[in-house]
Coordinates of C-alpha atoms (C1' of nucleotides) in Angstrom, one line a residue:
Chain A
X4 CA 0.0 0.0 0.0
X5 CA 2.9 2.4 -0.6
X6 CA 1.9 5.8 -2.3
X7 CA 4.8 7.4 -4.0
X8 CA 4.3 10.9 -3.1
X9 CA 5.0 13.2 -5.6
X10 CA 4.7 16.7 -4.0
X11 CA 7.9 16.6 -2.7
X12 CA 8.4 19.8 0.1
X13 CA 11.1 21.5 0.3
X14 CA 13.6 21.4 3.1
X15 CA 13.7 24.6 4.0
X16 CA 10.1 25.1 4.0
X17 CA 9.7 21.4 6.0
X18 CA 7.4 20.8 9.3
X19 CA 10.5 18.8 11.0
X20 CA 13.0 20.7 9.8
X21 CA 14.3 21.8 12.9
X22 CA 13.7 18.4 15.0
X23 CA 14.5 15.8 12.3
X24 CA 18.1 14.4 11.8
X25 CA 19.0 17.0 9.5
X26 CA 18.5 20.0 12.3
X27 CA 22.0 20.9 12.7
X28 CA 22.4 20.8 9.1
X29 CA 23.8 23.9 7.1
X30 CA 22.0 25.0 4.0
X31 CA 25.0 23.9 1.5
X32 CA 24.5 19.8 3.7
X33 CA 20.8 20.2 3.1
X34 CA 21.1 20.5 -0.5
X35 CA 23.3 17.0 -0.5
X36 CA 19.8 15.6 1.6
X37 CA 17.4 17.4 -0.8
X38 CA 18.7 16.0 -3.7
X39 CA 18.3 12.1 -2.0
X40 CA 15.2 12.3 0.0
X41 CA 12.1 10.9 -1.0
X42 CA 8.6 10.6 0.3
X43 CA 6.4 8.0 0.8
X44 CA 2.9 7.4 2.7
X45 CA 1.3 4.7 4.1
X46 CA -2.4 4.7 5.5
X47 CA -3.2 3.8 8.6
X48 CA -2.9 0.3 10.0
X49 CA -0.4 -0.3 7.2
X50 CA 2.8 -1.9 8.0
X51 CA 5.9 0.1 7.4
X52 CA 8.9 -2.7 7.7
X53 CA 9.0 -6.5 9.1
X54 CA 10.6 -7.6 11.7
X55 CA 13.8 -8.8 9.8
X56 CA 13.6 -7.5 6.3
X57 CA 16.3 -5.9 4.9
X58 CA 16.7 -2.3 5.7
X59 CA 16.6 -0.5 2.1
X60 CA 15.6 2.9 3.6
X61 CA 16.2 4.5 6.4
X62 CA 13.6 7.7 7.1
X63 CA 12.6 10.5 9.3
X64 CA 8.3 10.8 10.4
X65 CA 7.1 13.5 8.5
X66 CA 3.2 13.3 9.6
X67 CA 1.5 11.1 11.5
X68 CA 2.1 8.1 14.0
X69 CA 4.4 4.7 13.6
X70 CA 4.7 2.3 16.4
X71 CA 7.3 -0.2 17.1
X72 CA 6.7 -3.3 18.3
X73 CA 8.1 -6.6 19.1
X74 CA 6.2 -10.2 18.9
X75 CA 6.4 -13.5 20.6
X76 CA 6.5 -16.8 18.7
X77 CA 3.0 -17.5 20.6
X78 CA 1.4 -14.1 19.8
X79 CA 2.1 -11.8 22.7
X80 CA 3.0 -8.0 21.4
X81 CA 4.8 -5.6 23.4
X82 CA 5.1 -2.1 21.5
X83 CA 8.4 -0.8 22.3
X84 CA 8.7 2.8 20.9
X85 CA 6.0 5.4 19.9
X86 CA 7.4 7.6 16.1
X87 CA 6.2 11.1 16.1
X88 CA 6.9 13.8 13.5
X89 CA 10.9 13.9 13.4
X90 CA 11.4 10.7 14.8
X91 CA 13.9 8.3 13.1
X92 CA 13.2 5.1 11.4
X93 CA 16.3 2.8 11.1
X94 CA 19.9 3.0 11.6
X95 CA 23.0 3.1 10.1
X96 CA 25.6 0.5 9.9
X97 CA 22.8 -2.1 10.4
X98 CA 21.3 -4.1 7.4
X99 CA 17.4 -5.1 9.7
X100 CA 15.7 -4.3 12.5
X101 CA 14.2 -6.7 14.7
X102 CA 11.0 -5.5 15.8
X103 CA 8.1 -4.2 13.2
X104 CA 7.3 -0.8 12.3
X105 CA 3.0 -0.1 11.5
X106 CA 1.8 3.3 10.9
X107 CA -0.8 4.1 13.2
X108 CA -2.4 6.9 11.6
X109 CA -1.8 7.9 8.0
X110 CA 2.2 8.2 8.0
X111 CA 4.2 10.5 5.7
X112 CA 8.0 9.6 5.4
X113 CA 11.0 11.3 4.2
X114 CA 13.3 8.4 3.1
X115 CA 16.7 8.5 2.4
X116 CA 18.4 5.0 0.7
X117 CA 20.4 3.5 3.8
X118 CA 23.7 3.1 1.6
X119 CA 24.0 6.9 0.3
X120 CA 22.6 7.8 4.1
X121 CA 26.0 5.9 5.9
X122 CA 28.3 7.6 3.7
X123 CA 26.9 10.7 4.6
X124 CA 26.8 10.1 8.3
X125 CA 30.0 9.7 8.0
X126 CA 31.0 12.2 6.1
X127 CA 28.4 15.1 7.5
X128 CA 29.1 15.7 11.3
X129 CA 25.8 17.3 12.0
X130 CA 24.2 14.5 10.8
X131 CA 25.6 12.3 13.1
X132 CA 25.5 14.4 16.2
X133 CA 21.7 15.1 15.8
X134 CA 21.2 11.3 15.2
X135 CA 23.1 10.5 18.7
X136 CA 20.9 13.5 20.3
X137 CA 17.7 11.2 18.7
X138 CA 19.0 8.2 19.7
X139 CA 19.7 9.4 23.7
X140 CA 16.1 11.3 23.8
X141 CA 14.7 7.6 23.0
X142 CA 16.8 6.4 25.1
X143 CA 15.1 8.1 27.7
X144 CA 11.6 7.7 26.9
X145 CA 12.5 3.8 27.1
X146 CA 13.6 4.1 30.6
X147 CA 10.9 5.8 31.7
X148 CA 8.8 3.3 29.3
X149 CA 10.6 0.0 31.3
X150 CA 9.6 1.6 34.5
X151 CA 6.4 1.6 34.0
X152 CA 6.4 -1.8 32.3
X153 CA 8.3 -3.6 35.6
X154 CA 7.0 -1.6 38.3
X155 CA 3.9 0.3 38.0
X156 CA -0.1 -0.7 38.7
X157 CA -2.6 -1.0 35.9
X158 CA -4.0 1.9 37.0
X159 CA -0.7 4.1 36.6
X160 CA -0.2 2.8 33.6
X161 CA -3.2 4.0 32.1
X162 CA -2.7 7.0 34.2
X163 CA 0.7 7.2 32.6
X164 CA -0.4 7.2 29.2
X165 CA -3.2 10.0 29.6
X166 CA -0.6 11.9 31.0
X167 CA 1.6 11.9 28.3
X168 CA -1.3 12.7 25.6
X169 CA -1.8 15.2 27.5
X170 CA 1.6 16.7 27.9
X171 CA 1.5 16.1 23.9
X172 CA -1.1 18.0 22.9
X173 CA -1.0 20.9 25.5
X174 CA -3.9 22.7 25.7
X175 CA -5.0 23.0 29.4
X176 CA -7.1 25.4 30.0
X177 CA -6.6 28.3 33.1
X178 CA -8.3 26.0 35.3
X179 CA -6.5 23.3 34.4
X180 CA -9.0 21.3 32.5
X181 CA -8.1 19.9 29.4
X182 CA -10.5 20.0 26.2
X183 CA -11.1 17.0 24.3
X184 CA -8.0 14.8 23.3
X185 CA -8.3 11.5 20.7
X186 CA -6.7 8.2 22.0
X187 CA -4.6 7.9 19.0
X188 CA -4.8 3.9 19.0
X189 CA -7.3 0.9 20.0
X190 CA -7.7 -0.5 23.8
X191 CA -6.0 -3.4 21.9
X192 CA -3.2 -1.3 20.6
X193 CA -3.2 0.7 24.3
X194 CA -2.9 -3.1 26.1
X195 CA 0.0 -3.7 23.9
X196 CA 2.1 -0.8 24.8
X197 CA 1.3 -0.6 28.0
X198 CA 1.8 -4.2 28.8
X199 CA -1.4 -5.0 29.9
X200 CA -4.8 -6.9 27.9
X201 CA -7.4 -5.0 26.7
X202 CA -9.7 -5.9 29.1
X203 CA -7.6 -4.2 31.8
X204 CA -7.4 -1.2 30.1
X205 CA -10.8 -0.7 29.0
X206 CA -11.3 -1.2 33.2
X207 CA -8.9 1.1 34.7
X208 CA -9.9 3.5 31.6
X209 CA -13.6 3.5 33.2
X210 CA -12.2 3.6 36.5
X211 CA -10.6 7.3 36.1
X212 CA -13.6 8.0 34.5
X213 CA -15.7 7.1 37.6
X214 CA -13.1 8.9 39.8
X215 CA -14.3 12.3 37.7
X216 CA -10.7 12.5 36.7
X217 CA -11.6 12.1 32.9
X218 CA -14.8 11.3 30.9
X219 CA -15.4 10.4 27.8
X220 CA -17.2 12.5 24.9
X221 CA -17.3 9.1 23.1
X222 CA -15.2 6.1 22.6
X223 CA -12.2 7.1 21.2
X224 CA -12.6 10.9 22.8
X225 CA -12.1 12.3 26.4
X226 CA -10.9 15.4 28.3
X227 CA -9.0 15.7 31.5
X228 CA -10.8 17.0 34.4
X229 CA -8.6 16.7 36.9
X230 CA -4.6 16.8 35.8
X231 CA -3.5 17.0 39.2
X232 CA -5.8 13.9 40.2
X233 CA -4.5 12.3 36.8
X234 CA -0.8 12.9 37.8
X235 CA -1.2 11.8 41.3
X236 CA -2.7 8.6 39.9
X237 CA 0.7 8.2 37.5
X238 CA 3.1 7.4 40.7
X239 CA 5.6 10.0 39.1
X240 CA 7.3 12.4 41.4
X241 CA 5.6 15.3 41.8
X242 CA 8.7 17.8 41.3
X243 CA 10.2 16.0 38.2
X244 CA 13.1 15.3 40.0
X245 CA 14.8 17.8 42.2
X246 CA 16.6 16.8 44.9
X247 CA 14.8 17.8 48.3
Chain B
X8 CA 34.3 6.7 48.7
X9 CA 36.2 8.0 45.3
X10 CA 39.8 6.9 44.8
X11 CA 41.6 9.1 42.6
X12 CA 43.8 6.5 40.8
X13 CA 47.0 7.3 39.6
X14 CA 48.3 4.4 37.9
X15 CA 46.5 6.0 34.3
X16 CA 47.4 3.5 31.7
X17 CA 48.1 4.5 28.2
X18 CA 45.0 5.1 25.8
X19 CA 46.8 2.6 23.0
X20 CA 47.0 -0.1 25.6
X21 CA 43.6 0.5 27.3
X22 CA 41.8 -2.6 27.6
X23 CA 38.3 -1.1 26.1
X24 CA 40.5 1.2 23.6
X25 CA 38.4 -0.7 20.4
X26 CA 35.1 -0.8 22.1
X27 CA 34.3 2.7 23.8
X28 CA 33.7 5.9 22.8
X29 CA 37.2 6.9 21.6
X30 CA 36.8 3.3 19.2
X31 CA 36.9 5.6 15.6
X32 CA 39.3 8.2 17.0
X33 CA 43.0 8.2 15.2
X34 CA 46.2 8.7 17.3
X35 CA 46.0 12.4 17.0
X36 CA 42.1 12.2 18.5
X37 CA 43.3 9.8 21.3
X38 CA 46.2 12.3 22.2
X39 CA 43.6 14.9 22.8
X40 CA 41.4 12.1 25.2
X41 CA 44.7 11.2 26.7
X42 CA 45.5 14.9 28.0
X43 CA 41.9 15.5 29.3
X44 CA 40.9 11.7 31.2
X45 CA 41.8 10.6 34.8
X46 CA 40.5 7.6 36.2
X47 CA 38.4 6.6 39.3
X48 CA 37.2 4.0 41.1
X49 CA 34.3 3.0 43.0
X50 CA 33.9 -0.2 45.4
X51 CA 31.2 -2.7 45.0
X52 CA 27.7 -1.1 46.1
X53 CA 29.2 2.3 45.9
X54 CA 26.8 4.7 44.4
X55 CA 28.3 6.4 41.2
X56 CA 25.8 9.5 40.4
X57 CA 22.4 10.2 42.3
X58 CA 19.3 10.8 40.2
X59 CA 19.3 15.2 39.9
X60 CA 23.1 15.6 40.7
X61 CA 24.6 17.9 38.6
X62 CA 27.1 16.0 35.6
X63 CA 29.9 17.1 36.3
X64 CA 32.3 14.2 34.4
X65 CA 30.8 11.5 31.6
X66 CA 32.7 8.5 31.8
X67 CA 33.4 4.7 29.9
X68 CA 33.2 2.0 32.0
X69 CA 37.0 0.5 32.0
X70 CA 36.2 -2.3 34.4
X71 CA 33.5 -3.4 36.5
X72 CA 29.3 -3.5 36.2
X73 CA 28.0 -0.9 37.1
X74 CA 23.4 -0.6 37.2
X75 CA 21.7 2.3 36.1
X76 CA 18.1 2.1 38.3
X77 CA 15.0 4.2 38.8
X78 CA 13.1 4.5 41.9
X79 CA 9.6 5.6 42.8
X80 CA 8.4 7.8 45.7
X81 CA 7.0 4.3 47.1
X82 CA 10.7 2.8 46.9
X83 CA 9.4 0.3 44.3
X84 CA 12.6 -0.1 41.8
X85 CA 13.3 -0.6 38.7
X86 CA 16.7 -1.2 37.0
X87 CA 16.6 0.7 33.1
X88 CA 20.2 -0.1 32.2
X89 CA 23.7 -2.3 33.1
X90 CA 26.7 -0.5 31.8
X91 CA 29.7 -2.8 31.0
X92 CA 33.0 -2.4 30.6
X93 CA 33.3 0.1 27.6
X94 CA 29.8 1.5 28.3
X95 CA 29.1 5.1 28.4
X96 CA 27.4 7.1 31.1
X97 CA 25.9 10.1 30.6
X98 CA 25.2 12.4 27.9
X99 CA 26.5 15.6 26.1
X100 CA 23.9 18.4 25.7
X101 CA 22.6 17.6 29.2
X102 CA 23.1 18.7 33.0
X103 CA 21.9 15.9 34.9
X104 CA 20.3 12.5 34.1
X105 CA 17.2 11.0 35.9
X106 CA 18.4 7.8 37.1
X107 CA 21.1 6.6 39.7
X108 CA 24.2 4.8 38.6
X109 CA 25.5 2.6 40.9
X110 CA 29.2 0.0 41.3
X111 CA 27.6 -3.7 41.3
X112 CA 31.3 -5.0 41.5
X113 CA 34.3 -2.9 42.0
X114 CA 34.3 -0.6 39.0
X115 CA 37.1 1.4 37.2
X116 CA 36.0 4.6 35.1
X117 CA 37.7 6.7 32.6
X118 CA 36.5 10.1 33.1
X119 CA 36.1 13.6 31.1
X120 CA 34.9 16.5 32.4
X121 CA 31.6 17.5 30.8
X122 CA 32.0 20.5 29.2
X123 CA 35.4 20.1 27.9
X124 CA 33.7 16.3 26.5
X125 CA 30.4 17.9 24.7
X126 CA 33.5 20.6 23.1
X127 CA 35.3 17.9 21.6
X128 CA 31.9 16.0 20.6
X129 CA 31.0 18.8 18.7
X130 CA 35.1 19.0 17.1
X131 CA 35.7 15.7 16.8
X132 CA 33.3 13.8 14.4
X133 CA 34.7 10.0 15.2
X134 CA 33.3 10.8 18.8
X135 CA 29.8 11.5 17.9
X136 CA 29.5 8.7 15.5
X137 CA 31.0 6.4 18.2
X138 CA 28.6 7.7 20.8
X139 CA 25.5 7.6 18.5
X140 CA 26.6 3.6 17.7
X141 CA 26.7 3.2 21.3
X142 CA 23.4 4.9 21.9
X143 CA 21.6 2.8 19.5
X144 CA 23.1 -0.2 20.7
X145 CA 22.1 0.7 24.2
X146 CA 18.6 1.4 22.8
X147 CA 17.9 -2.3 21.1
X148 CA 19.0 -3.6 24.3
X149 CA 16.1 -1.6 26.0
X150 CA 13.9 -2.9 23.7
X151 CA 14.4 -6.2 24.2
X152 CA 14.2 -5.6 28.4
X153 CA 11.1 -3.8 27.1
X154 CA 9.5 -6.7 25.7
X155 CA 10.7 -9.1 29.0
X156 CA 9.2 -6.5 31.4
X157 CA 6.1 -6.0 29.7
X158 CA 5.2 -9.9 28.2
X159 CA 7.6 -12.7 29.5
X160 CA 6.8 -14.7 32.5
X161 CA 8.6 -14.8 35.7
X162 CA 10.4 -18.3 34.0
X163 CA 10.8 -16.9 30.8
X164 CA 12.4 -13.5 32.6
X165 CA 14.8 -15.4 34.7
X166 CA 16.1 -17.6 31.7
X167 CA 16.8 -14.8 30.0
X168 CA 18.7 -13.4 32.2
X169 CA 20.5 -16.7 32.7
X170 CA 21.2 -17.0 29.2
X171 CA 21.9 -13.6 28.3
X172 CA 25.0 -14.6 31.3
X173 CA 26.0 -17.6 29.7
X174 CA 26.3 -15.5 26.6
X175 CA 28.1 -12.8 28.1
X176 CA 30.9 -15.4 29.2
X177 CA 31.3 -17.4 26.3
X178 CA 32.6 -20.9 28.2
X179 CA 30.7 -23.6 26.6
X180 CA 32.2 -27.6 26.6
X181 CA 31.6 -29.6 23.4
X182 CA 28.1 -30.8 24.2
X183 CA 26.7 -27.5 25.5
X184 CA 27.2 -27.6 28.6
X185 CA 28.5 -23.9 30.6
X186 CA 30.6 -24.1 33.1
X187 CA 31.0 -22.1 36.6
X188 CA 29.3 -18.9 36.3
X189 CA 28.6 -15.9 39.0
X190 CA 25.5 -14.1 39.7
X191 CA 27.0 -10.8 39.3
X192 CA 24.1 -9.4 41.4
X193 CA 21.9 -10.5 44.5
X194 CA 18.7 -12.1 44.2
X195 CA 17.4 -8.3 45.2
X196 CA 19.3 -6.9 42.1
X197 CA 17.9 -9.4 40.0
X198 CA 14.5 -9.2 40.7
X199 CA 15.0 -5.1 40.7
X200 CA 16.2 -6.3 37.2
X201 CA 13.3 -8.6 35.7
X202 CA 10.7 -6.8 37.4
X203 CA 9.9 -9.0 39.6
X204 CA 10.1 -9.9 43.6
X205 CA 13.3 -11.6 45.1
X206 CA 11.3 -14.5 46.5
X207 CA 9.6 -14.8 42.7
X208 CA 13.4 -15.3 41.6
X209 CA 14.6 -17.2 44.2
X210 CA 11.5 -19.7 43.2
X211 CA 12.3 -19.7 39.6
X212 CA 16.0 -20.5 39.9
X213 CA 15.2 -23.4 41.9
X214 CA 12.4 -24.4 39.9
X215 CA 15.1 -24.3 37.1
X216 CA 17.5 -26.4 38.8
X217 CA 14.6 -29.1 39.8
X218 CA 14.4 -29.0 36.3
X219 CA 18.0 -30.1 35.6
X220 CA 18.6 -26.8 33.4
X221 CA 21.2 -25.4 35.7
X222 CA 22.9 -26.5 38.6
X223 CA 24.0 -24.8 41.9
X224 CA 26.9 -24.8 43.2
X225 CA 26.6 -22.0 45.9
X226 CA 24.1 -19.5 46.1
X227 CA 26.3 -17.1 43.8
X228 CA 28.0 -19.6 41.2
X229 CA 25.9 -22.6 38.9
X230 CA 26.5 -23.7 35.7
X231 CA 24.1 -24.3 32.9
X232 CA 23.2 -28.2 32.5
X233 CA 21.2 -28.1 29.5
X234 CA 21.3 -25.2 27.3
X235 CA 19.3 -25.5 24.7
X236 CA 16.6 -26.3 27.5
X237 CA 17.6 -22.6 29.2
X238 CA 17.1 -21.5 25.7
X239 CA 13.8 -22.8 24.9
X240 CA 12.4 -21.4 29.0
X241 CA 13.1 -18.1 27.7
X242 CA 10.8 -17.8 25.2
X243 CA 12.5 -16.0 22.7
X244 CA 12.8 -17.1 18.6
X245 CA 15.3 -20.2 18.0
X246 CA 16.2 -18.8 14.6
X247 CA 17.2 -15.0 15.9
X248 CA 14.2 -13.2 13.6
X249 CA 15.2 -15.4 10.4
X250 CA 11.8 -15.3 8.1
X251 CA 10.1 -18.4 7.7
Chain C
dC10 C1' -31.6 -4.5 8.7
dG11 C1' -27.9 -7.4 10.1
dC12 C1' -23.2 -7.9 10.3
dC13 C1' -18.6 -6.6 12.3
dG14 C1' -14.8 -4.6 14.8
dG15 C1' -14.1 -2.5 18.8
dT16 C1' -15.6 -2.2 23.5
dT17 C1' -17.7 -3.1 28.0
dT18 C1' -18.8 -6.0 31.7
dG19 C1' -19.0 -10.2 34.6
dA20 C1' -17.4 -14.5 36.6
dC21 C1' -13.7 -17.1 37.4
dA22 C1' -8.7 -18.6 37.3
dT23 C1' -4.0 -18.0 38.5
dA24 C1' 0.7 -16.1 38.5
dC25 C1' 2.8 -13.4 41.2
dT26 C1' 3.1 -10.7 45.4
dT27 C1' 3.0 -10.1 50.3
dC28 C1' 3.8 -11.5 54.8
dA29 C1' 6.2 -14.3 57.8
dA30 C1' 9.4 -17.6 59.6
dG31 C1' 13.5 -19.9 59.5
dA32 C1' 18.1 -21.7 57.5
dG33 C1' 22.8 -20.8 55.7
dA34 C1' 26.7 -18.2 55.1
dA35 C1' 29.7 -14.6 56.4
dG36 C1' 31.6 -11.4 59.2
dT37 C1' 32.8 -9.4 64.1
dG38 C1' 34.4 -9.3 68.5
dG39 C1' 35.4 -11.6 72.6
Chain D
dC11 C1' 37.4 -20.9 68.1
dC12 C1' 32.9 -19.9 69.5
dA13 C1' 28.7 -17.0 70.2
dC14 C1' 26.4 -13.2 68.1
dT15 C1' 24.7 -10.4 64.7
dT16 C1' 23.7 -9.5 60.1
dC17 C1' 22.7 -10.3 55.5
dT18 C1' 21.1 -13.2 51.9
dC19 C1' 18.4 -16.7 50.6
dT20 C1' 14.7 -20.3 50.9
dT21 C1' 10.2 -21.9 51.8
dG22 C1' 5.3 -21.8 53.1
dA23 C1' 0.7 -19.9 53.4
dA24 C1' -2.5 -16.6 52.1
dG25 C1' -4.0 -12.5 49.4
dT26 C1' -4.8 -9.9 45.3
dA27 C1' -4.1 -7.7 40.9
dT28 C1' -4.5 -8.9 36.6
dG29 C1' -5.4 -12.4 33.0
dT30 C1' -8.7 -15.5 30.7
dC31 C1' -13.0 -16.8 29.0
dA32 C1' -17.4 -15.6 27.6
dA33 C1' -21.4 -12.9 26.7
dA34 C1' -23.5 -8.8 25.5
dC35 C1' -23.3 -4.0 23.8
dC36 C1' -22.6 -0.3 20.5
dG37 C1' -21.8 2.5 16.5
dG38 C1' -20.8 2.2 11.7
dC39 C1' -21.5 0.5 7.2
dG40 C1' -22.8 -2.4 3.5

DNA sequence: CGCCGGTTTGACATACTTCAAGAGAAGTGG
DNA sequence: CCACTTCTCTTGAAGTATGTCAAACCGGCG
């Protein structure tokens, strides 16, 4: 279900331009990527690469959502990274991945050939500085994601998750409230990143809901209504960190 | 409980000198490391950096284990990260890092002073390729933790970690059998590790060793009976992600 | 209208945790 | 060398959060 896409943007003009892997780049290094990029799209539910095949492309999230996730010979799926708009697919000096990459929602991607795309890591400092500041920012976010995987409830979990959506898509209002938000993925999909089943989530989901800390407009749309009850219910620290 | 250490040993004879960050550097690169490093070491249980503390050095592991853990308000722990010789710790572009490091043996460190370090990052484009192969080396790791914590059984964890030890020290005899090998951690650390509760670990080792997949020899040292047995507990692929 | 995927809800099963006690090893000081 | 403490580990019994299985619900769509 690839869709060549032929309105190519340019660089300059480009939604990630300043996030992607080419953000430190220098007008004269963009030109070198401008003249190898290309852009595909996939459609949501559409699977981006398989587990194993061979990496032709490497590629930076224009639009849209791609998930990465890892399955078990007997079925059981853990999602192990969330791609958002500048987010990096691949990596150089590797020929596959082992995990799947799906697009989520309708995905745009600016793709780069992986052979062309190791020279020029090699060649184009910048490039490879900004891909080590990607790589550590995910590393990160997977910390953070194996905590909650080892150690926390359902319910902070789901808690956890709500958060971040909301973090994502700031708009809180003065008192705090925050207007309708879309759960960008199935209770299915939800259970599989969270570590959990579906069943659980749908549960704990209803739960916050019945503890007035969210409700739901419909199925797939909520707001916050309490974001301090909804952090408390996360388990995080309540200063981010600073030592007391 | 820092030792200053004084007997620095020469970068071209360092035992990590073709794994760590200075891997890609040339003799002139290595000169410059050589002028700015100095070395420390911690003791066994010795706490490296606190979650919040201000980086003041990044460092590669020269000798040692050393954990990297997260810890919740409720003291509930979770271990994100095990740095081995010629691992990295810490990260240019940032003041602090959220997670406590701490010595699990004895552990020897080559340190940089931070700002000095992210300089020669930015200068020095062998470093920042280096660290960005590091990084996403560090980050397939997580992924696969990711998958244990969030999927995997309290069996399946443990063999994994088993194996992934057996792996690590490459001893096997002709028929597959492993010999001697150490816990490198208490059954505390381990289960801080897998997510899990000591007593949960201390079950599934000797459920293991009822099953005549390992054998004990004291608490800390056993060796593997039946590998591909150890193998097939874990739960992972025979075949590595090969298609079928 | 009737199907269909996604979701909710209930009843039940169970893997893991929690709590508690005790056994082994290892160190410490007399 | 022997108490004594301390720490780690094992083992048991009981509790519980979450998973499993199954049925029903709901909104969308042909």
């Amino acid at each position: 279900m690839k869709i060549p896409d032929s309105n190519i943007v340019r660089c300059s003009e480009c939604p990630i331009r300043h996030r992607a892997v080419c953000a430190r780049c220098d007008d004269d290094e963009l030109g070198i990527l401008e003249g190898m990029k290309s852009y595909r799209t996939f459609a949501a539910g559409d699977p981006i690469l398989w587990r194993g095949e061979e990496l032709v492309y490497v590629a930076s999230v224009v639009s849209g959502v791609a998930t990465l996730s890892k399955t078990m010979e007997d079925g059981r799926t853990q999602m192990v990274g969330l791609l958002l708009p500048s987010d990096f697919i691949g990596r150089p000096g590797r020929q596959e991945i082992d995990f799947d990459v799906t697009a989520t929602t309708d995905v745009t991607l600016c793709c780069f050939s992986r052979r062309p795309f190791e020279k020029l890591v090699d060649e184009t400092p910048h490039v490879a500085q900004r891909l080590m500041e990607l790589a550590l920012d995910e590393l990160d976010a997977a910390r953070d994601w194996m905590l909650l995987l080892g150690r926390k409830t359902a319910r902070e979990k789901v808690a956890t998750f709500l958060e971040m959506l909301a973090r994502r898509s700031r708009n809180p209002d003065a008192d705090g409230t925050q207007h309708e938000m879309t759960l960008p993925m199935t209770r299915d999909q939800i259970s599989n990143y969270l570590g959990l089943t579906l069943e659980t989530v749908s549960r704990q989901l209803n739960a916050l809901k019945n503890d007035k800390i969210i409700a739901f407009i419909d199925r797939r749309n909520f707001e916050v209504l309490n974001l301090a009850a909804l952090h408390d219910a996360t388990g995080d620290d309540n200063d981010g960190g600073m030592i007391s």
